[in-house]
């Protein structure tokens, strides 16, 4: 190892990979009764293992990327400290994005129907069920892309919208009784 940052990134990548594998192979199968997808009385629904499995898979992928970066691509690894300005900005983006996700659906329904129909009545009706998720999710993806790239681009706006819509459709289309965030809490 040439640099202490490279060693830290290698160790962090290995810890993330090992933790993810333990979660996927040992913890999730031993602790959760249903699988990723559960079929009950001919109804397909999300199993209890879906969210922890996706989280562990994401952690595994992040660990692999860190390990490959540390060993092959980046000679100095994680030697820079995260800027406090970047950290505060990231927290503000998350807070504003989640607020948009929570509030935009009810606000747009209120505007569209002049208050005659509540958002709760349209929770599982397209296109209304996608509004908050798409607006808040697209905002967060766009802001983080622009923040890490240090520039604004209409391409980032387009990519944020397309990726958020694709994520919403991947989660929503296979399941009859799924409510996208934040609709389950309203």
Short mmCIF file of C-alpha atoms in Angstrom, two decimals:
data_model
loop_
_atom_site.label_atom_id
_atom_site.label_comp_id
_atom_site.label_asym_id
_atom_site.label_seq_id
_atom_site.Cartn_x
_atom_site.Cartn_y
_atom_site.Cartn_z
CA UNK A 1 0.00 0.00 0.00
CA UNK A 2 1.50 3.31 -1.10
CA UNK A 3 -0.64 5.64 0.92
CA UNK A 4 -2.56 5.34 4.24
CA UNK A 5 -5.74 6.42 2.44
CA UNK A 6 -5.42 3.48 0.10
CA UNK A 7 -5.14 1.13 3.09
CA UNK A 8 -8.21 2.70 4.75
CA UNK A 9 -10.26 2.39 1.57
CA UNK A 10 -9.18 -1.24 1.10
CA UNK A 11 -10.06 -2.13 4.69
CA UNK A 12 -13.36 -0.26 4.49
CA UNK A 13 -14.23 -2.03 1.23
CA UNK A 14 -13.41 -5.44 2.72
CA UNK A 15 -15.46 -4.72 5.85
CA UNK A 16 -18.43 -3.64 3.73
CA UNK A 17 -18.16 -6.76 1.56
CA UNK A 18 -17.90 -9.11 4.55
CA UNK A 19 -20.77 -7.40 6.38
CA UNK A 20 -22.99 -7.56 3.31
CA UNK A 21 -22.22 -11.24 2.72
CA UNK A 22 -22.94 -12.11 6.36
CA UNK A 23 -26.25 -10.24 6.10
CA UNK A 24 -27.22 -11.90 2.81
CA UNK A 25 -26.10 -15.43 3.64
CA UNK A 26 -26.62 -15.70 7.41
CA UNK A 27 -28.71 -12.96 9.00
CA UNK A 28 -31.53 -12.43 6.46
CA UNK A 29 -32.32 -16.14 5.87
CA UNK A 30 -32.12 -16.94 9.61
CA UNK A 31 -34.11 -13.97 10.86
CA UNK A 32 -36.76 -13.27 8.21
CA UNK A 33 -39.56 -15.72 7.46
CA UNK A 34 -40.64 -14.56 4.00
CA UNK A 35 -38.39 -14.20 0.99
CA UNK A 36 -37.79 -11.20 -1.21
CA UNK A 37 -41.09 -11.81 -3.00
CA UNK A 38 -43.93 -13.57 -1.19
CA UNK A 39 -46.79 -15.36 -2.92
CA UNK A 40 -49.79 -15.68 -0.65
CA UNK A 41 -53.16 -16.91 -1.93
CA UNK A 42 -52.11 -16.26 -5.53
CA UNK A 43 -51.20 -12.66 -4.68
CA UNK A 44 -47.66 -11.52 -5.27
CA UNK A 45 -46.42 -9.10 -2.63
CA UNK A 46 -43.17 -7.76 -1.29
CA UNK A 47 -41.59 -10.08 1.23
CA UNK A 48 -40.03 -8.96 4.48
CA UNK A 49 -36.56 -9.77 3.12
CA UNK A 50 -36.71 -7.33 0.18
CA UNK A 51 -35.53 -4.14 1.86
CA UNK A 52 -32.69 -5.69 3.91
CA UNK A 53 -31.60 -7.71 0.86
CA UNK A 54 -31.48 -4.61 -1.35
CA UNK A 55 -29.61 -2.71 1.36
CA UNK A 56 -27.09 -5.54 1.77
CA UNK A 57 -26.69 -5.82 -2.02
CA UNK A 58 -26.07 -2.08 -2.20
CA UNK A 59 -23.49 -2.35 0.58
CA UNK A 60 -21.84 -5.27 -1.24
CA UNK A 61 -21.68 -3.27 -4.47
CA UNK A 62 -20.28 -0.22 -2.67
CA UNK A 63 -17.64 -2.38 -0.96
CA UNK A 64 -16.63 -3.93 -4.27
CA UNK A 65 -16.34 -0.50 -5.91
CA UNK A 66 -14.23 0.78 -3.02
CA UNK A 67 -11.98 -2.26 -3.15
CA UNK A 68 -11.47 -2.06 -6.91
CA UNK A 69 -10.84 1.69 -6.66
CA UNK A 70 -8.29 1.25 -3.90
CA UNK A 71 -6.41 -1.58 -5.56
CA UNK A 72 -6.64 -0.81 -9.26
CA UNK A 73 -7.83 2.63 -10.19
CA UNK A 74 -7.04 5.30 -7.60
CA UNK A 75 -3.49 5.36 -6.30
CA UNK A 76 -4.22 7.59 -3.29
CA UNK A 77 -7.61 6.19 -2.25
CA UNK A 78 -9.62 7.87 0.49
CA UNK A 79 -7.03 10.38 1.65
CA UNK A 80 -9.31 13.40 1.50
CA UNK A 81 -11.70 14.25 4.32
CA UNK A 82 -15.31 15.03 3.46
CA UNK A 83 -15.85 18.77 3.44
CA UNK A 84 -18.22 20.08 6.15
CA UNK A 85 -19.88 22.27 3.51
CA UNK A 86 -20.56 19.18 1.37
CA UNK A 87 -21.96 17.34 4.41
CA UNK A 88 -24.29 20.21 5.37
CA UNK A 89 -25.37 20.67 1.75
CA UNK A 90 -26.10 16.94 1.46
CA UNK A 91 -28.23 17.04 4.61
CA UNK A 92 -30.15 20.05 3.27
CA UNK A 93 -30.73 18.31 -0.08
CA UNK A 94 -32.06 15.22 1.71
CA UNK A 95 -34.31 17.28 4.01
CA UNK A 96 -35.72 19.35 1.15
CA UNK A 97 -36.11 16.30 -1.11
CA UNK A 98 -38.00 14.35 1.55
CA UNK A 99 -40.17 17.40 2.27
CA UNK A 100 -40.97 17.69 -1.45
CA UNK A 101 -41.73 13.97 -1.55
CA UNK A 102 -44.15 14.29 1.38
CA UNK A 103 -45.86 17.56 0.45
CA UNK A 104 -45.95 17.77 -3.37
CA UNK A 105 -48.56 15.04 -3.95
CA UNK A 106 -51.19 16.46 -1.57
CA UNK A 107 -50.46 20.03 -2.74
CA UNK A 108 -50.82 19.22 -6.45
CA UNK A 109 -54.02 17.22 -5.85
CA UNK A 110 -55.38 20.13 -3.80
CA UNK A 111 -54.55 22.54 -6.64
CA UNK A 112 -55.87 20.28 -9.42
CA UNK A 113 -59.18 19.42 -7.74
CA UNK A 114 -59.64 22.76 -5.89
CA UNK A 115 -59.80 20.93 -2.57
CA UNK A 116 -62.84 18.81 -3.56
CA UNK A 117 -60.92 15.51 -3.47
CA UNK A 118 -58.27 14.66 -0.91
CA UNK A 119 -54.95 13.09 -1.75
CA UNK A 120 -55.80 10.14 0.50
CA UNK A 121 -58.58 9.16 -1.93
CA UNK A 122 -56.07 8.99 -4.81
CA UNK A 123 -53.16 7.27 -3.04
CA UNK A 124 -53.21 4.23 -5.30
CA UNK A 125 -54.32 5.88 -8.52
CA UNK A 126 -51.93 6.71 -11.36
CA UNK A 127 -50.57 9.32 -11.97
CA UNK A 128 -51.30 10.74 -8.50
CA UNK A 129 -49.49 8.00 -6.60
CA UNK A 130 -46.22 8.83 -8.41
CA UNK A 131 -46.20 12.61 -7.89
CA UNK A 132 -44.41 12.88 -4.55
CA UNK A 133 -41.96 10.08 -5.25
CA UNK A 134 -41.01 11.44 -8.68
CA UNK A 135 -40.71 15.10 -7.63
CA UNK A 136 -38.80 14.46 -4.40
CA UNK A 137 -36.68 11.64 -5.81
CA UNK A 138 -35.81 13.54 -8.98
CA UNK A 139 -34.87 16.59 -6.93
CA UNK A 140 -32.50 14.56 -4.74
CA UNK A 141 -30.89 12.71 -7.66
CA UNK A 142 -30.45 15.93 -9.63
CA UNK A 143 -29.00 17.85 -6.68
CA UNK A 144 -26.54 15.12 -5.72
CA UNK A 145 -25.44 14.70 -9.33
CA UNK A 146 -24.94 18.45 -9.75
CA UNK A 147 -23.24 18.71 -6.36
CA UNK A 148 -20.72 15.97 -7.08
CA UNK A 149 -20.13 17.19 -10.64
CA UNK A 150 -19.78 20.83 -9.56
CA UNK A 151 -22.02 21.97 -12.40
CA UNK A 152 -25.63 22.29 -13.56
CA UNK A 153 -26.83 20.44 -16.63
CA UNK A 154 -30.23 19.86 -18.19
CA UNK A 155 -28.98 16.36 -18.88
CA UNK A 156 -28.85 15.83 -15.10
CA UNK A 157 -32.50 16.93 -14.84
CA UNK A 158 -33.49 14.47 -17.57
CA UNK A 159 -31.48 11.61 -16.03
CA UNK A 160 -32.96 12.32 -12.59
CA UNK A 161 -36.51 12.23 -13.92
CA UNK A 162 -35.99 9.09 -16.00
CA UNK A 163 -34.21 7.19 -13.24
CA UNK A 164 -36.84 8.13 -10.64
CA UNK A 165 -39.69 7.07 -12.92
CA UNK A 166 -37.92 3.78 -13.68
CA UNK A 167 -37.37 3.10 -9.96
CA UNK A 168 -41.04 3.85 -9.27
CA UNK A 169 -42.20 1.54 -12.05
CA UNK A 170 -39.84 -1.28 -11.01
CA UNK A 171 -41.26 -1.17 -7.50
CA UNK A 172 -44.88 -0.51 -8.41
CA UNK A 173 -45.74 -2.59 -11.49
CA UNK A 174 -45.04 -6.12 -10.19
CA UNK A 175 -47.05 -5.64 -6.99
CA UNK A 176 -50.76 -4.96 -6.65
CA UNK A 177 -50.75 -3.68 -3.09
CA UNK A 178 -47.57 -1.59 -2.89
CA UNK A 179 -47.68 2.08 -1.95
CA UNK A 180 -44.65 4.09 -3.01
CA UNK A 181 -43.11 6.38 -0.42
CA UNK A 182 -44.45 8.53 1.17
CA UNK A 183 -47.97 7.30 0.43
CA UNK A 184 -47.96 4.61 3.10
CA UNK A 185 -47.61 7.28 5.78
CA UNK A 186 -50.29 9.70 4.61
#
